């Protein structure tokens, strides 16, 4: 006797149709997530700037001025003109200050901005370029050019 049972399964065409539908849905989903990721990076940028502000206050307490511009009042403070993020990192990262690391922008190729008031060292501006140009934080920040930094939107700047 012959066994005439029909083997049941999926055909190759059915499998390809299902794979293409899943691929289409996942690509739509991933494109929709890109805005959430950009907003997440912007939130991190704002938090990073707050933590660096804390470090700048520690530096001020030790040196009698904010980093940048004028010569330091104390020999324990760097005498270099601090007008870039890299120079600020060099000045603030000091175990004696209790600062061991400063954050970098979450996207490669972008950097945060810093400049101290050249005349007296009693003020500074710190900034970051935001990806979301409609971010609510851009309505409350400093705009224009401050201490040589272009703070026009989408750059979020805070001046102290």
C-alpha positions as YAML, in Angstrom:
chain: A
units: angstrom
residues:
- id: 1
  name: UNK
  ca: [0.00, 0.00, 0.00]
- id: 2
  name: UNK
  ca: [1.04, 3.43, -0.86]
- id: 3
  name: UNK
  ca: [0.86, 6.17, 1.68]
- id: 4
  name: UNK
  ca: [-0.88, 9.14, 0.03]
- id: 5
  name: UNK
  ca: [-0.50, 11.63, 2.85]
- id: 6
  name: UNK
  ca: [0.04, 15.17, 1.63]
- id: 7
  name: UNK
  ca: [3.07, 16.92, 3.15]
- id: 8
  name: UNK
  ca: [2.05, 20.31, 4.44]
- id: 9
  name: UNK
  ca: [4.38, 23.28, 4.70]
- id: 10
  name: UNK
  ca: [5.14, 26.68, 3.30]
- id: 11
  name: UNK
  ca: [6.18, 27.25, -0.26]
- id: 12
  name: UNK
  ca: [9.19, 29.34, -1.12]
- id: 13
  name: UNK
  ca: [6.99, 32.14, -2.43]
- id: 14
  name: UNK
  ca: [5.00, 32.29, 0.81]
- id: 15
  name: UNK
  ca: [8.20, 32.52, 2.84]
- id: 16
  name: UNK
  ca: [9.57, 35.30, 0.60]
- id: 17
  name: UNK
  ca: [6.32, 37.29, 0.90]
- id: 18
  name: UNK
  ca: [6.41, 37.05, 4.71]
- id: 19
  name: UNK
  ca: [10.09, 38.08, 4.82]
- id: 20
  name: UNK
  ca: [9.45, 41.09, 2.59]
- id: 21
  name: UNK
  ca: [6.49, 42.20, 4.73]
- id: 22
  name: UNK
  ca: [8.56, 41.90, 7.92]
- id: 23
  name: UNK
  ca: [11.41, 43.84, 6.29]
- id: 24
  name: UNK
  ca: [9.08, 46.61, 5.17]
- id: 25
  name: UNK
  ca: [7.50, 46.95, 8.60]
- id: 26
  name: UNK
  ca: [10.86, 46.97, 10.40]
- id: 27
  name: UNK
  ca: [12.28, 49.66, 8.07]
- id: 28
  name: UNK
  ca: [9.24, 51.88, 8.74]
- id: 29
  name: UNK
  ca: [9.67, 51.30, 12.47]
- id: 30
  name: UNK
  ca: [13.40, 52.13, 12.43]
- id: 31
  name: UNK
  ca: [12.86, 55.33, 10.45]
- id: 32
  name: UNK
  ca: [10.28, 56.38, 13.04]
- id: 33
  name: UNK
  ca: [12.77, 55.79, 15.85]
- id: 34
  name: UNK
  ca: [15.43, 58.13, 14.45]
- id: 35
  name: UNK
  ca: [13.64, 61.17, 15.91]
- id: 36
  name: UNK
  ca: [13.56, 59.56, 19.35]
- id: 37
  name: UNK
  ca: [17.27, 58.82, 19.22]
- id: 38
  name: UNK
  ca: [18.07, 62.42, 18.21]
- id: 39
  name: UNK
  ca: [15.97, 63.74, 21.11]
- id: 40
  name: UNK
  ca: [17.77, 61.33, 23.43]
- id: 41
  name: UNK
  ca: [21.16, 62.62, 22.30]
- id: 42
  name: UNK
  ca: [19.95, 66.21, 22.79]
- id: 43
  name: UNK
  ca: [18.82, 65.38, 26.33]
- id: 44
  name: UNK
  ca: [22.25, 63.92, 27.00]
- id: 45
  name: UNK
  ca: [23.90, 67.08, 25.64]
- id: 46
  name: UNK
  ca: [21.89, 69.27, 28.02]
- id: 47
  name: UNK
  ca: [22.78, 67.00, 30.96]
- id: 48
  name: UNK
  ca: [26.46, 67.05, 29.93]
- id: 49
  name: UNK
  ca: [26.48, 70.84, 29.93]
- id: 50
  name: UNK
  ca: [25.00, 70.88, 33.45]
- id: 51
  name: UNK
  ca: [27.73, 68.55, 34.72]
- id: 52
  name: UNK
  ca: [30.45, 70.69, 33.11]
- id: 53
  name: UNK
  ca: [28.92, 73.78, 34.74]
- id: 54
  name: UNK
  ca: [29.45, 72.06, 38.09]
- id: 55
  name: UNK
  ca: [33.08, 71.47, 37.16]
- id: 56
  name: UNK
  ca: [33.48, 75.11, 36.14]
- id: 57
  name: UNK
  ca: [32.21, 76.19, 39.56]
- id: 58
  name: UNK
  ca: [34.75, 73.95, 41.28]
- id: 59
  name: UNK
  ca: [37.47, 75.49, 39.07]
- id: 60
  name: UNK
  ca: [36.22, 78.99, 40.00]
- id: 61
  name: UNK
  ca: [36.38, 78.16, 43.71]
- id: 62
  name: UNK
  ca: [39.97, 77.01, 43.37]
- id: 63
  name: UNK
  ca: [41.27, 79.62, 40.92]
- id: 64
  name: UNK
  ca: [39.17, 82.72, 41.62]
- id: 65
  name: UNK
  ca: [38.01, 82.90, 38.02]
- id: 66
  name: UNK
  ca: [36.48, 80.75, 35.31]
- id: 67
  name: UNK
  ca: [38.78, 79.00, 32.87]
- id: 68
  name: UNK
  ca: [39.84, 81.14, 29.93]
- id: 69
  name: UNK
  ca: [41.17, 84.53, 29.04]
- id: 70
  name: UNK
  ca: [43.06, 86.09, 31.93]
- id: 71
  name: UNK
  ca: [46.11, 84.79, 33.78]
- id: 72
  name: UNK
  ca: [45.22, 82.75, 36.86]
- id: 73
  name: UNK
  ca: [45.35, 84.17, 40.37]
- id: 74
  name: UNK
  ca: [46.92, 80.96, 41.63]
- id: 75
  name: UNK
  ca: [49.87, 78.97, 40.38]
- id: 76
  name: UNK
  ca: [47.75, 75.83, 40.73]
- id: 77
  name: UNK
  ca: [45.60, 76.93, 37.77]
- id: 78
  name: UNK
  ca: [46.63, 76.60, 34.11]
- id: 79
  name: UNK
  ca: [47.93, 79.79, 32.50]
- id: 80
  name: UNK
  ca: [46.73, 78.93, 29.00]
- id: 81
  name: UNK
  ca: [43.98, 80.71, 27.10]
- id: 82
  name: UNK
  ca: [41.04, 78.31, 27.19]
- id: 83
  name: UNK
  ca: [38.76, 78.87, 24.22]
- id: 84
  name: UNK
  ca: [38.05, 75.32, 23.03]
- id: 85
  name: UNK
  ca: [36.44, 72.23, 24.49]
- id: 86
  name: UNK
  ca: [39.73, 70.31, 24.33]
- id: 87
  name: UNK
  ca: [41.54, 73.07, 26.27]
- id: 88
  name: UNK
  ca: [38.74, 73.12, 28.85]
- id: 89
  name: UNK
  ca: [39.06, 69.36, 29.32]
- id: 90
  name: UNK
  ca: [42.79, 69.78, 29.91]
- id: 91
  name: UNK
  ca: [42.18, 72.52, 32.49]
- id: 92
  name: UNK
  ca: [39.33, 70.89, 34.41]
- id: 93
  name: UNK
  ca: [40.41, 67.25, 34.49]
- id: 94
  name: UNK
  ca: [42.43, 67.25, 37.66]
- id: 95
  name: UNK
  ca: [42.27, 64.75, 40.52]
- id: 96
  name: UNK
  ca: [42.86, 67.63, 42.96]
- id: 97
  name: UNK
  ca: [39.59, 69.17, 41.73]
- id: 98
  name: UNK
  ca: [37.84, 65.81, 41.90]
- id: 99
  name: UNK
  ca: [37.16, 65.84, 38.16]
- id: 100
  name: UNK
  ca: [38.44, 62.80, 36.32]
- id: 101
  name: UNK
  ca: [36.45, 62.98, 33.09]
- id: 102
  name: UNK
  ca: [34.47, 65.45, 30.97]
- id: 103
  name: UNK
  ca: [31.86, 64.30, 28.49]
- id: 104
  name: UNK
  ca: [32.10, 64.55, 24.73]
- id: 105
  name: UNK
  ca: [29.28, 65.04, 22.23]
- id: 106
  name: UNK
  ca: [27.48, 61.73, 21.60]
- id: 107
  name: UNK
  ca: [27.94, 62.04, 17.83]
- id: 108
  name: UNK
  ca: [31.41, 61.56, 16.39]
- id: 109
  name: UNK
  ca: [32.68, 64.66, 14.63]
- id: 110
  name: UNK
  ca: [30.72, 67.11, 16.81]
- id: 111
  name: UNK
  ca: [32.01, 68.93, 19.86]
- id: 112
  name: UNK
  ca: [30.75, 71.12, 22.64]
- id: 113
  name: UNK
  ca: [31.69, 74.80, 22.80]
- id: 114
  name: UNK
  ca: [33.33, 76.81, 25.58]
- id: 115
  name: UNK
  ca: [34.83, 80.26, 25.93]
- id: 116
  name: UNK
  ca: [35.67, 82.32, 28.99]
- id: 117
  name: UNK
  ca: [35.28, 86.09, 29.21]
- id: 118
  name: UNK
  ca: [38.66, 87.36, 28.05]
- id: 119
  name: UNK
  ca: [38.73, 90.53, 30.15]
- id: 120
  name: UNK
  ca: [38.32, 89.27, 33.70]
- id: 121
  name: UNK
  ca: [37.50, 85.54, 33.76]
- id: 122
  name: UNK
  ca: [34.27, 86.18, 35.71]
- id: 123
  name: UNK
  ca: [31.96, 84.82, 33.02]
- id: 124
  name: UNK
  ca: [31.85, 82.07, 30.42]
- id: 125
  name: UNK
  ca: [29.60, 80.56, 27.78]
- id: 126
  name: UNK
  ca: [29.10, 76.88, 27.15]
- id: 127
  name: UNK
  ca: [27.16, 75.36, 24.26]
- id: 128
  name: UNK
  ca: [26.15, 72.36, 22.21]
- id: 129
  name: UNK
  ca: [24.62, 71.95, 18.77]
- id: 130
  name: UNK
  ca: [21.23, 70.25, 19.10]
- id: 131
  name: UNK
  ca: [19.84, 67.94, 16.42]
- id: 132
  name: UNK
  ca: [16.19, 68.75, 17.10]
- id: 133
  name: UNK
  ca: [15.79, 72.35, 15.88]
- id: 134
  name: UNK
  ca: [12.37, 72.53, 17.54]
- id: 135
  name: UNK
  ca: [13.70, 71.68, 21.00]
- id: 136
  name: UNK
  ca: [12.04, 73.76, 23.72]
- id: 137
  name: UNK
  ca: [15.44, 74.49, 25.30]
- id: 138
  name: UNK
  ca: [16.36, 76.65, 22.29]
- id: 139
  name: UNK
  ca: [13.72, 79.19, 23.32]
- id: 140
  name: UNK
  ca: [15.41, 79.92, 26.66]
- id: 141
  name: UNK
  ca: [19.08, 79.95, 25.69]
- id: 142
  name: UNK
  ca: [21.46, 82.76, 24.77]
- id: 143
  name: UNK
  ca: [21.53, 83.69, 21.09]
- id: 144
  name: UNK
  ca: [23.99, 85.71, 19.02]
- id: 145
  name: UNK
  ca: [27.77, 85.69, 19.32]
- id: 146
  name: UNK
  ca: [29.07, 85.39, 22.87]
- id: 147
  name: UNK
  ca: [32.83, 85.47, 23.55]
- id: 148
  name: UNK
  ca: [33.45, 84.39, 19.96]
- id: 149
  name: UNK
  ca: [31.00, 81.47, 19.97]
- id: 150
  name: UNK
  ca: [28.12, 81.59, 17.48]
- id: 151
  name: UNK
  ca: [25.11, 80.73, 19.63]
- id: 152
  name: UNK
  ca: [22.52, 81.06, 16.87]
- id: 153
  name: UNK
  ca: [19.99, 78.21, 16.86]
- id: 154
  name: UNK
  ca: [20.34, 75.20, 16.72]
- id: 155
  name: UNK
  ca: [23.28, 75.85, 19.08]
- id: 156
  name: UNK
  ca: [22.11, 75.82, 22.69]
- id: 157
  name: UNK
  ca: [24.23, 78.19, 24.78]
- id: 158
  name: UNK
  ca: [24.24, 79.12, 28.45]
- id: 159
  name: UNK
  ca: [26.21, 82.10, 29.74]
- id: 160
  name: UNK
  ca: [27.38, 82.50, 33.33]
...
